[in-house]
Coordinates of C-alpha atoms in Angstrom, one line a residue:
X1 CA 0.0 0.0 0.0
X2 CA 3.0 2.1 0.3
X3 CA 3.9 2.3 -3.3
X4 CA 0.1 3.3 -4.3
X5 CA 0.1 5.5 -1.4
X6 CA 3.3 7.5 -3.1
X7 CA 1.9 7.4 -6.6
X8 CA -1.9 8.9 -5.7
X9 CA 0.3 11.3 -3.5
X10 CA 2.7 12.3 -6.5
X11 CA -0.3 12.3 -8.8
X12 CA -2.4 14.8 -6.6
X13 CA 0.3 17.2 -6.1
X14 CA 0.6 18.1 -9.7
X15 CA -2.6 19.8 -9.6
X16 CA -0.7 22.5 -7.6
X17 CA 0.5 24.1 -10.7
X18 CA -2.5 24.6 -11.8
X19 CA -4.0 25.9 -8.9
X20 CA -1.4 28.4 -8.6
X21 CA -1.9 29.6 -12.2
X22 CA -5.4 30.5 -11.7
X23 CA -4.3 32.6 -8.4
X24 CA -1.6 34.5 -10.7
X25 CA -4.3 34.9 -13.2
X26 CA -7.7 35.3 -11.3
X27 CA -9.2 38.1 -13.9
X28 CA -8.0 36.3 -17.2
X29 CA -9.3 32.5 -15.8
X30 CA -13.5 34.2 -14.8
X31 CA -13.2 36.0 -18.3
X32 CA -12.2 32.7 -20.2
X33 CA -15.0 30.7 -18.4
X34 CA -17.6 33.5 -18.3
X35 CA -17.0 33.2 -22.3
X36 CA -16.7 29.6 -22.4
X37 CA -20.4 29.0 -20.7
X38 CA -22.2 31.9 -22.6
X39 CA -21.0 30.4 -26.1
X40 CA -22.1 26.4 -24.6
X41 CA -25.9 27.2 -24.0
X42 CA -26.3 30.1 -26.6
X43 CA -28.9 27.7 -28.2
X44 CA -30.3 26.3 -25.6
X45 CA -34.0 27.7 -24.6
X46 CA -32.7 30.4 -22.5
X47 CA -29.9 31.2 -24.2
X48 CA -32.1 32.0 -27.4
X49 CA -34.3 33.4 -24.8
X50 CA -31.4 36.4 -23.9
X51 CA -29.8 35.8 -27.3
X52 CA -26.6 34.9 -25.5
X53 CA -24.9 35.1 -29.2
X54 CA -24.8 38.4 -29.1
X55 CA -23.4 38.7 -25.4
X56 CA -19.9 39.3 -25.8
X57 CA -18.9 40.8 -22.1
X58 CA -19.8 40.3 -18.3
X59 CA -21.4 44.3 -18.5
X60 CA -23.4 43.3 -21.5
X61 CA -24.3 39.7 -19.9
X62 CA -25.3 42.0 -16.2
X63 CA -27.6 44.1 -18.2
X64 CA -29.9 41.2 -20.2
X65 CA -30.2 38.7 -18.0
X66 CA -32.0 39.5 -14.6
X67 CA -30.7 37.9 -11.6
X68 CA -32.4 34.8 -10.3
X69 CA -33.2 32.8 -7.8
X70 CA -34.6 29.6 -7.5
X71 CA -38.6 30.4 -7.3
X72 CA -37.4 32.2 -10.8
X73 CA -35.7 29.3 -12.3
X74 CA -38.1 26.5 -10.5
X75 CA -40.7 26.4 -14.4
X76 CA -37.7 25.5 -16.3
X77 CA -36.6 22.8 -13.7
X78 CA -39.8 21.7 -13.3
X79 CA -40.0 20.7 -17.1
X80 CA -36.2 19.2 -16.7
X81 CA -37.6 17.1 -14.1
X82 CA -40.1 15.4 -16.6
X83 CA -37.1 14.8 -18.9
X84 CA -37.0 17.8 -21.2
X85 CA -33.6 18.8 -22.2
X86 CA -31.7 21.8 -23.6
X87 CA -33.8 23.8 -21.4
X88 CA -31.1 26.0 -19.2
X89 CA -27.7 23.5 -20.4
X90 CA -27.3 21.9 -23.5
X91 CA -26.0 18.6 -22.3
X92 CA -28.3 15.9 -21.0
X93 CA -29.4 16.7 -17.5
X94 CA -30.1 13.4 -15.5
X95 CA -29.7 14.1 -11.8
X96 CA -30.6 16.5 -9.6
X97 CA -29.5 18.0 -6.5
X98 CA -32.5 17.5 -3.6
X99 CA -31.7 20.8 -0.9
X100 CA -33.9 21.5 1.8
X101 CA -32.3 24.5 2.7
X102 CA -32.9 25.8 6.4
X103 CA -35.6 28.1 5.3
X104 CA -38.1 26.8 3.2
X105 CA -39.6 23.7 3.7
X106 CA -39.8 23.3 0.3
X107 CA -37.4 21.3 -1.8
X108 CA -35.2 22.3 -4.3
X109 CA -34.4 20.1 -7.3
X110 CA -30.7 21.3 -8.8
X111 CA -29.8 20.2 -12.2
X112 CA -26.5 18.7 -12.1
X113 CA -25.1 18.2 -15.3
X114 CA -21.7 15.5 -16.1
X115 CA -19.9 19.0 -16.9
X116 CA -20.9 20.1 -13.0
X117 CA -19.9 16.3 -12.1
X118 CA -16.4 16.6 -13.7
X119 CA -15.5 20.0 -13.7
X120 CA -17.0 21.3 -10.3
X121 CA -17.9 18.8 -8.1
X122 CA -15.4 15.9 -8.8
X123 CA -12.3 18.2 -9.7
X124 CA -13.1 20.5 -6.0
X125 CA -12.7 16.7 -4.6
X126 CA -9.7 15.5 -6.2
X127 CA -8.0 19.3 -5.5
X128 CA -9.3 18.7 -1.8
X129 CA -6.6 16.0 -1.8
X130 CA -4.1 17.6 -3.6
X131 CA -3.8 20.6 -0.9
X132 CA -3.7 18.5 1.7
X133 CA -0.6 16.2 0.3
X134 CA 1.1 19.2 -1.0
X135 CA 0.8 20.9 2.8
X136 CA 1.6 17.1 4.1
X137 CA 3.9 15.3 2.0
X138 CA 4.5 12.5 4.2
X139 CA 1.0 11.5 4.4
X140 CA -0.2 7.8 4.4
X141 CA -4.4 8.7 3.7
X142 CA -4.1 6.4 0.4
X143 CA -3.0 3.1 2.6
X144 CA -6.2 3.2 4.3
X145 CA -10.3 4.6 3.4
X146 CA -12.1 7.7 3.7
X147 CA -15.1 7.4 5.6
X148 CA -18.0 9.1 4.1
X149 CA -21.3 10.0 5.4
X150 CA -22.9 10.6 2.7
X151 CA -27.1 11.7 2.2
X152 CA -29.8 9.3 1.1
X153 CA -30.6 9.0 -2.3
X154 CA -33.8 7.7 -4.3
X155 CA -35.3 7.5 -7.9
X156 CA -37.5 10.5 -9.3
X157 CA -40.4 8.9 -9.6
X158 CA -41.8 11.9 -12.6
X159 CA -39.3 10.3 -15.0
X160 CA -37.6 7.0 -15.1
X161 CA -34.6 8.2 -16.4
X162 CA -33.8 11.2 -14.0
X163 CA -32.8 10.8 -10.4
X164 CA -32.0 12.6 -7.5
X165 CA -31.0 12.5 -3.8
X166 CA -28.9 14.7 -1.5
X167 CA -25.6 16.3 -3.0
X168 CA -23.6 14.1 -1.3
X169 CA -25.4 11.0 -2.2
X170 CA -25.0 12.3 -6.1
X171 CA -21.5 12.5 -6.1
X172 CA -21.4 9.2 -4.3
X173 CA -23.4 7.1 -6.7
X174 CA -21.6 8.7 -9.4
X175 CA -18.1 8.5 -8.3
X176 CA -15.6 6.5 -10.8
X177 CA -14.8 2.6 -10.1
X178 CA -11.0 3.4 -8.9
X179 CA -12.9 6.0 -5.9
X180 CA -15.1 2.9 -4.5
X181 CA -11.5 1.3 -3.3
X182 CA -10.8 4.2 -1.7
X183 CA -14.0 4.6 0.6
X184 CA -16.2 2.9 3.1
X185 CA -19.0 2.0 3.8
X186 CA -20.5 0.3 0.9
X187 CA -22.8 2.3 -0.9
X188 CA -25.9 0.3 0.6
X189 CA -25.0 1.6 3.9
X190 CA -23.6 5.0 2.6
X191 CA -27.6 5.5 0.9
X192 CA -29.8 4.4 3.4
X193 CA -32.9 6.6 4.0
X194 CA -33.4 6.2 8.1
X195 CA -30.6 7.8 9.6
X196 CA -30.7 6.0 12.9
X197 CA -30.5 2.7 11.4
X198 CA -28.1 4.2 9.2
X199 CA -25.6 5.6 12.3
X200 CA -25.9 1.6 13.5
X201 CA -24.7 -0.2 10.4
X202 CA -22.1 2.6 9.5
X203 CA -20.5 2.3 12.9
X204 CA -20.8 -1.6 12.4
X205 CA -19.2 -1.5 9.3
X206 CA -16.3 0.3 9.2
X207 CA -14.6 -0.8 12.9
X208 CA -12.7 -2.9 11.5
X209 CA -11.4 -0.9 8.7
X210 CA -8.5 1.5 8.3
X211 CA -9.8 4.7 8.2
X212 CA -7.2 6.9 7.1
X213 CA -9.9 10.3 7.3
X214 CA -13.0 11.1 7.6
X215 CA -15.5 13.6 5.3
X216 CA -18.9 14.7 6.7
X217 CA -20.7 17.4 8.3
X218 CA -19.5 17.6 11.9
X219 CA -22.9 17.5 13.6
X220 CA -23.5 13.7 12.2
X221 CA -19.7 13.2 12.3
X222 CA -19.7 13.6 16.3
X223 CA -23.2 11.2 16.0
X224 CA -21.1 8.6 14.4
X225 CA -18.1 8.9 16.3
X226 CA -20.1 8.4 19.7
X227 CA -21.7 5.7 18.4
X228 CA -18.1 3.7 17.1
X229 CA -17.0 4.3 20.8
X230 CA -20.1 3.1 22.4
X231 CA -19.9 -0.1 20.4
X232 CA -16.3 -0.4 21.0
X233 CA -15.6 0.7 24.6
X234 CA -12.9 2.9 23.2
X235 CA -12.0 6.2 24.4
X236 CA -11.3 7.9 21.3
X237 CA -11.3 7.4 17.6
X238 CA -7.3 7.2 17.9
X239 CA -8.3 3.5 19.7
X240 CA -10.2 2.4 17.0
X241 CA -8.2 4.0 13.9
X242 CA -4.6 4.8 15.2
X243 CA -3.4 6.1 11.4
X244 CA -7.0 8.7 10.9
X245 CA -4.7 12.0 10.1
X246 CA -7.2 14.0 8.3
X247 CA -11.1 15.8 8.7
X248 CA -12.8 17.0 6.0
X249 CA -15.9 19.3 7.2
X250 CA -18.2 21.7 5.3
X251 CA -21.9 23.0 5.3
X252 CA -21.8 24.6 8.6
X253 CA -19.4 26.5 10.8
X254 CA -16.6 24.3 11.8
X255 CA -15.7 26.8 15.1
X256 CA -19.0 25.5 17.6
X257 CA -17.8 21.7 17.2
X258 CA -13.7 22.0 17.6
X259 CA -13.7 21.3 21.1
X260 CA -15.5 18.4 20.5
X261 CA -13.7 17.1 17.7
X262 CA -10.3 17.3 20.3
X263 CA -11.3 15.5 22.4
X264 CA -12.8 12.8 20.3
X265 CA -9.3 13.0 18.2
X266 CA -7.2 13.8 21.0
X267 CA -3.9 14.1 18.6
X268 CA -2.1 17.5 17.6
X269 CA -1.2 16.4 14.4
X270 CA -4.9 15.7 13.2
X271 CA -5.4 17.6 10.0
X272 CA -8.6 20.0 9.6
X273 CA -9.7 21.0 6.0
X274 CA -12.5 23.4 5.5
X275 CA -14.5 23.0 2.5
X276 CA -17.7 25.3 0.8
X277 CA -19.2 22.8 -1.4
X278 CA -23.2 23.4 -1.6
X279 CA -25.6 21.6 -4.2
X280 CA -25.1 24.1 -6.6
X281 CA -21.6 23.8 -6.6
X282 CA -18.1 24.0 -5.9
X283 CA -16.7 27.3 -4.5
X284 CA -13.7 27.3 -1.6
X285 CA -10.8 24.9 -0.2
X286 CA -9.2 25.6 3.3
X287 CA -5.5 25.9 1.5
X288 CA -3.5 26.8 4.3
X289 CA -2.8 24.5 7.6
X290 CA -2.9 27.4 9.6
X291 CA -5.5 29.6 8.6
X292 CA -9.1 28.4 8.2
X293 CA -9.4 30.7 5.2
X294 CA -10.8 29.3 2.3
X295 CA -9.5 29.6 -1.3
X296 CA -11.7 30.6 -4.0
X297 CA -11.8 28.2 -6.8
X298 CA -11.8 30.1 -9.8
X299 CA -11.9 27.1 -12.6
X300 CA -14.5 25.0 -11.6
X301 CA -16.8 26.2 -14.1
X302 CA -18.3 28.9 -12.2
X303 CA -18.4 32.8 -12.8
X304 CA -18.7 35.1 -10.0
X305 CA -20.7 38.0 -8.9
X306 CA -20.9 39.7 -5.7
X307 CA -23.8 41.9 -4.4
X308 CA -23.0 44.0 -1.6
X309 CA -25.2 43.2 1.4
X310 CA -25.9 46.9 2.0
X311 CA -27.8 47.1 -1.7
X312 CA -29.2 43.4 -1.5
X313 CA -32.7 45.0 -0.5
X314 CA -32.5 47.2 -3.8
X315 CA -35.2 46.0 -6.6
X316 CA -32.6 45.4 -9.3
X317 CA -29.3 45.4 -7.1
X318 CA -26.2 45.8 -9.0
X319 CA -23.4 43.3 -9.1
X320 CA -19.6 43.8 -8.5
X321 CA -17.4 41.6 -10.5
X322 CA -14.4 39.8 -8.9
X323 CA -11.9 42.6 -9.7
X324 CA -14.2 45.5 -7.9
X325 CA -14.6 43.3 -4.4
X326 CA -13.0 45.3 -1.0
X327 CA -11.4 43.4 2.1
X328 CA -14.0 42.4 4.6
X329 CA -17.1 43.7 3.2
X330 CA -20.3 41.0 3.3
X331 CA -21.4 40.5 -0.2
X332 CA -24.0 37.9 -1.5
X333 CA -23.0 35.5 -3.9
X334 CA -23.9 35.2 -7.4
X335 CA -23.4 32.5 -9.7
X336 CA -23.3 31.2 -13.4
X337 CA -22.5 27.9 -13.8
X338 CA -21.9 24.9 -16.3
X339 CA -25.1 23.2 -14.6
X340 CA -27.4 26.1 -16.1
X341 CA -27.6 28.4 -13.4
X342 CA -28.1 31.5 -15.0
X343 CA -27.1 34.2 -11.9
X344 CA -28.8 32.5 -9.7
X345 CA -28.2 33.7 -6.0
X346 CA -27.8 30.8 -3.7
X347 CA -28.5 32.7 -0.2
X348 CA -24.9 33.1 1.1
X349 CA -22.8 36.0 2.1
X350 CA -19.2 35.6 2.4
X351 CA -16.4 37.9 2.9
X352 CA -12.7 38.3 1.5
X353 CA -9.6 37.9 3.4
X354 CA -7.2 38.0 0.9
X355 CA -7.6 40.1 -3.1
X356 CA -4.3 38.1 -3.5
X357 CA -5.2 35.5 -4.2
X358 CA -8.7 35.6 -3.7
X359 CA -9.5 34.3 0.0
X360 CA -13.0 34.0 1.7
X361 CA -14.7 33.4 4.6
X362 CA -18.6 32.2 4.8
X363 CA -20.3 35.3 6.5
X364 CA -23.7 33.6 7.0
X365 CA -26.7 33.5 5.0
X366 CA -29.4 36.2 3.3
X367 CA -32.0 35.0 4.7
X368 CA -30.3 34.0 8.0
X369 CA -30.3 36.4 10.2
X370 CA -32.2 38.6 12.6
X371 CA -33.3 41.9 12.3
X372 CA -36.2 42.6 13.6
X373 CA -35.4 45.9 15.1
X374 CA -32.3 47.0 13.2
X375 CA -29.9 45.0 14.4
X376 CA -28.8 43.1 11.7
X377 CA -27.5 40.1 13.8
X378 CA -26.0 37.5 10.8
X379 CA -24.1 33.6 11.4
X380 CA -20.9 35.3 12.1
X381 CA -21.8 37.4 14.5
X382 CA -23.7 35.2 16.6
X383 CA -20.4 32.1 16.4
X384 CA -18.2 34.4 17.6
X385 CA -20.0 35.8 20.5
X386 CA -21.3 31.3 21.4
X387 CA -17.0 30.6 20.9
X388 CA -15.8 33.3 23.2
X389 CA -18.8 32.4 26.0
X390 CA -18.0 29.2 25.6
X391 CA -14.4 30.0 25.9
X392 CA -14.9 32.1 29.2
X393 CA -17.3 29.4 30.8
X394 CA -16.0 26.1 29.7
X395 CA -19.0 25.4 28.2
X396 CA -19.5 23.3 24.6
X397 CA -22.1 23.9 22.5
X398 CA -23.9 20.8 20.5
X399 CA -26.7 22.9 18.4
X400 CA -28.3 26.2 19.1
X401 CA -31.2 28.6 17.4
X402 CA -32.3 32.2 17.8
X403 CA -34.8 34.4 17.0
X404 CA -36.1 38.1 18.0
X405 CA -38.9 38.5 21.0
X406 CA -41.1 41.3 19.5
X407 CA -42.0 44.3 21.3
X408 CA -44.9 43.7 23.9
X409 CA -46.7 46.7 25.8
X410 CA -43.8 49.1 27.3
X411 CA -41.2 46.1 27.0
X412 CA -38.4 46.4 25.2
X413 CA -37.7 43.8 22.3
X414 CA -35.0 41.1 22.4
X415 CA -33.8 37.8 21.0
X416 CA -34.6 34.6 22.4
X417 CA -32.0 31.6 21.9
X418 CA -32.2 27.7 22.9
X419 CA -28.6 26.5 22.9
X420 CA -28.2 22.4 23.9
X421 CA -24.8 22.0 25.7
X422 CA -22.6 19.1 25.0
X423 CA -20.9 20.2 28.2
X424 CA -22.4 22.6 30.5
X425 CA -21.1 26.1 31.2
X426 CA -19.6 26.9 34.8
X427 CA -22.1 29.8 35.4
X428 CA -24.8 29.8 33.1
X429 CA -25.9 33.6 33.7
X430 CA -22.2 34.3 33.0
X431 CA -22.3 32.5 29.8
X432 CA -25.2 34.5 28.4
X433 CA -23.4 38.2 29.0
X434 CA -20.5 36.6 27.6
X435 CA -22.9 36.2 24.6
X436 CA -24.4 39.4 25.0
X437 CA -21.0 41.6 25.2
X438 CA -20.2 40.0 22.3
X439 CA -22.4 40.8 20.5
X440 CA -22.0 43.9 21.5
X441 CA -18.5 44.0 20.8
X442 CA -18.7 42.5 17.3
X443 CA -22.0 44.4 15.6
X444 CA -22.3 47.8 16.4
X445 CA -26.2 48.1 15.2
X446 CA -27.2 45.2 18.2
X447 CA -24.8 47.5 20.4
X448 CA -26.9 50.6 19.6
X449 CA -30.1 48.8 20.1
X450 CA -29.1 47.5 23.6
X451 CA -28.1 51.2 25.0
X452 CA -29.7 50.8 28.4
X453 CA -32.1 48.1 26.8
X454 CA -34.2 50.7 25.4
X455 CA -34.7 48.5 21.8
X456 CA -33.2 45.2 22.9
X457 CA -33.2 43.9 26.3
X458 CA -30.8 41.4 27.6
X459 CA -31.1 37.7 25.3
X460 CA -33.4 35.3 27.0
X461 CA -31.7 31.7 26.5
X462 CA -33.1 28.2 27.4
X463 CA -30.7 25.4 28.4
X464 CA -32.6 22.6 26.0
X465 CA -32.5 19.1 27.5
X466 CA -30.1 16.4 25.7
X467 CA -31.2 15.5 22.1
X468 CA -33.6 18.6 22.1
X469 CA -32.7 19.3 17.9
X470 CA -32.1 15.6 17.2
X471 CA -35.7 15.1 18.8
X472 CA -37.1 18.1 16.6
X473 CA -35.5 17.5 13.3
X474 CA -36.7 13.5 13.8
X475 CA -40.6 14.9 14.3
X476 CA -40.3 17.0 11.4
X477 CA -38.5 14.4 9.0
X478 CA -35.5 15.9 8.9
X479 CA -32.8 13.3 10.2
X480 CA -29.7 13.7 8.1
X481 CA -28.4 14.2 4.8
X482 CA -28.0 18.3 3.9
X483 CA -31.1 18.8 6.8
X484 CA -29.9 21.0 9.0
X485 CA -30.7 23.2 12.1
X486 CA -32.0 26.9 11.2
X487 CA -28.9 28.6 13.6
X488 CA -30.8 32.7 13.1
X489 CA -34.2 33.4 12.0
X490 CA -36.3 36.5 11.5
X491 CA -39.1 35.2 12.9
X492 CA -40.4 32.6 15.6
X493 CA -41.1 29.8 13.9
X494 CA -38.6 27.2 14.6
X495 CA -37.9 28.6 18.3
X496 CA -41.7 28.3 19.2
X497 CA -42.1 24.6 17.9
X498 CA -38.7 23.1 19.8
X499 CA -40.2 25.5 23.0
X500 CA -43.6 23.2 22.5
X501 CA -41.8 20.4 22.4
X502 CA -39.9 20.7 25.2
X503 CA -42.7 21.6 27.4
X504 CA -45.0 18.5 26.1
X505 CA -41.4 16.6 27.0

């Protein structure tokens, strides 16, 4: 295993020089793809549609086509679904992306074309692996498996020959021969629908294996682990795989859980690497060991846009390209990509770190937040202020949500939070005005609003009983795969529900 361990290694490492081109040449790489997916679908439907022969620059591109979302794209999907093709991408679209998002109980149906497969999805993979062995060249992942906990997949039932599933799930049962060697557990374990069953047989199955790293989100990561060490006995993963050496995490903020993750891989070597991979594709890769940065991957098929937060409320907002972007503003994403989204805003907001090259951090989402009295409370804000009460308390934090408390008679307004502990802090009351300095401290809008609680009164937090969100997500059928807990809302939805249960509990 040595040998093939050195020749994968070698082999991944040469995609460095590529990588590094496109980081010397940001500007030059979006222009050559923006050009390269306006000429592929100029005559599909809606490229005849915006008579994308004609469009011969991003400027001309910003001012024909309107910016979309997926309630604007959802008719021509809809009609992909049932198997019509050269709709939005002029290749044959089979499977589909299933996202829940947090917001919306509504699913969304992603086209995923074999261009998205191979260019995006696949390559962000393979490069995954690349930076890691070129940061860690003495690394022995390829003599063992990568466990994956992959989503549940199933057929579309509107048309025999399309499919879809969770992201994850996608990639999984579309992954070449050679990858199936390389992970565990088989894919009728990896695919299962019932996530508790699924937790069981994963844990069962891969014991025994060599598990060289791990890839999953880190909430149903830390399920599985707990579960492996309650079957074995063992005190830590280190017990039951001695060479694991590497994590790869995405979807949400890795910060919450890294506590966590110590002690269940107590070992100073253990290699963390950040990913932003969503269902409509491929975007950043944690590049450095010892910043949790991520790189912006610039030829995965995908042209940018960037819509400063500030104007997102405008009715036709206007669009910076990725030559106009400042340091450490929030901006919403906008993408084009070779899977026929056609500017399509996917909800985030990140921010940059670096112009050179281009570095980001995930911010939060659009529709994530609160600000309900001006406060404009996003993700970010509200992980920074849990870590450094946390920090201050001792405490761990397993899964939280917040939301605002409207105005009521003469009382001021506020925001209301359930946070389940993994480990309890010292002094709870301290704990929440760590959080509330903190807030403070980081947005200067909540800051105003709590000046002698005349807008915003102190938080109001509940200490939820053990398995409070696992309980919740399982009564709404919403146990795994890309399912996950709505951290900020705008409204009291989600925070009056887990309340009720907890009460009928």
């Amino acid at each position: 295993m040595a040998i093939v361990n050195s020749i994968f290694a070698w082999i991944m490492k040469k995609r460095i020089h590529q990588i590094e081109l496109f980081t010397k040449y940001p500007h030059e790489v979006q222009e050559e793809w923006f050009l390269n997916l306006i000429s592929s679908a100029e005559n599909t439907e809606w490229g005849k549609k915006y008579d994308y022969k004609t469009i011969l620059t991003p400027d001309q591109y910003r001012e024909r086509v309107p910016l979309q979302n997926y309630d604007t794209l959802k008719p021509y999907i809809e009609r992909m679904l049932q198997g019509e093709q050269n709709i939005l991408w002029p290749s044959e679209i089979r499977w589909f992306a299933k996202s829940s998002g947090t917001t919306s109980d509504r699913s969304k149906f992603i086209p995923v074309s074999q261009e998205s497969l191979e260019e995006c999805h696949f390559k962000g993979g393979k490069d995954l692996i690349s930076i890691f062995c070129n940061n860690r060249p003495n690394t022995q992942i390829f003599t063992g498996k990568c466990l994956v906990l992959g989503g549940s997949h199933q057929i579309n039932q509107l048309n025999t020959d399309s499919f879809y599933g969770d992201l994850s799930a996608v990639l999984i049962k579309n992954l070449p021969v050679w990858a199936e060697f390389l992970r565990t557990p088989d894919m009728s374990i990896a695919l299962m629908d019932n996530y508790e069953q699924k937790m069981d047989k994963m844990a069962e199955a891969t014991i025994q294996e060599n598990v060289t790293n791990i890839s999953g989100v880190p909430t149903w990561t830390i399920v599985l682990a707990k579960k492996v060490l309650e079957i074995t006995g063992k005190r830590n993963l280190l017990e039951v795989w001695p060479n694991l050496e590497l994590y790869f995490h995405g979807a949400v903020n890795f910060a919450p859980y890294r506590e966590q993750f110590k002690q269940l891989i107590p070992s100073a070597d253990m290699y963390y690497l950040e990913t932003y991979n969503a269902s409509e594709g491929f975007f950043g890769i944690q590049d450095q060991s010892n910043s949790d940065e991520m790189l912006l991957m610039l030829d995965y098929g995908i042209f940018y846009e960037f819509i400063p937060l500030d104007r997102l409320e405008d009715e036709q907002p206007e669009t910076l390209l990725l030559n106009e972007v400042e340091l450490n503003k929030n901006y919403a994403i906008v993408i084009t990509t070779n899977g026929g989204l056609w500017r399509y805003m996917i909800g985030d907001t990140i921010h940059f770190t670096s112009l050179s090259p281009y570095r980001i951090k995930i911010s939060g989402r659009t529709k994530h937040f609160i600000n309900a009295f001006g406060e404009e409370v996003i993700i970010d804000n509200a992980e920074k202020a849990l870590i450094k009460a946390c920090g201050a308390t001792g405490a761990i934090v397993r899964d939280y949500t917040a939301c605002p408390i409207y105005f009521k008679g003469n009382d001021a307004g506020g925001h209301e939070w359930i946070i389940e502990f993994e480990k309890q802090p010292d002094e709870f009351e301290r704990f929440i005005d760590v959080l509330d300095d903190t807030l403070r401290e980081v947005n200067s809008d909540y800051d105003a609003k709590r000046f002698k609680d005349m807008a915003l009164r102190r938080p109001t937090v509940h200490n939820a009983p053990e398995n409070t969100f696992y309980n919740w997500l399982k009564a709404c059928g919403k146990l795994g795969g890309q399912h996950k807990v709505p951290r900020l809302a705008n409204e009291r939805k989600y925070v009056d529900e887990i309340l009720k249960q907890i009460s009928e509990g």
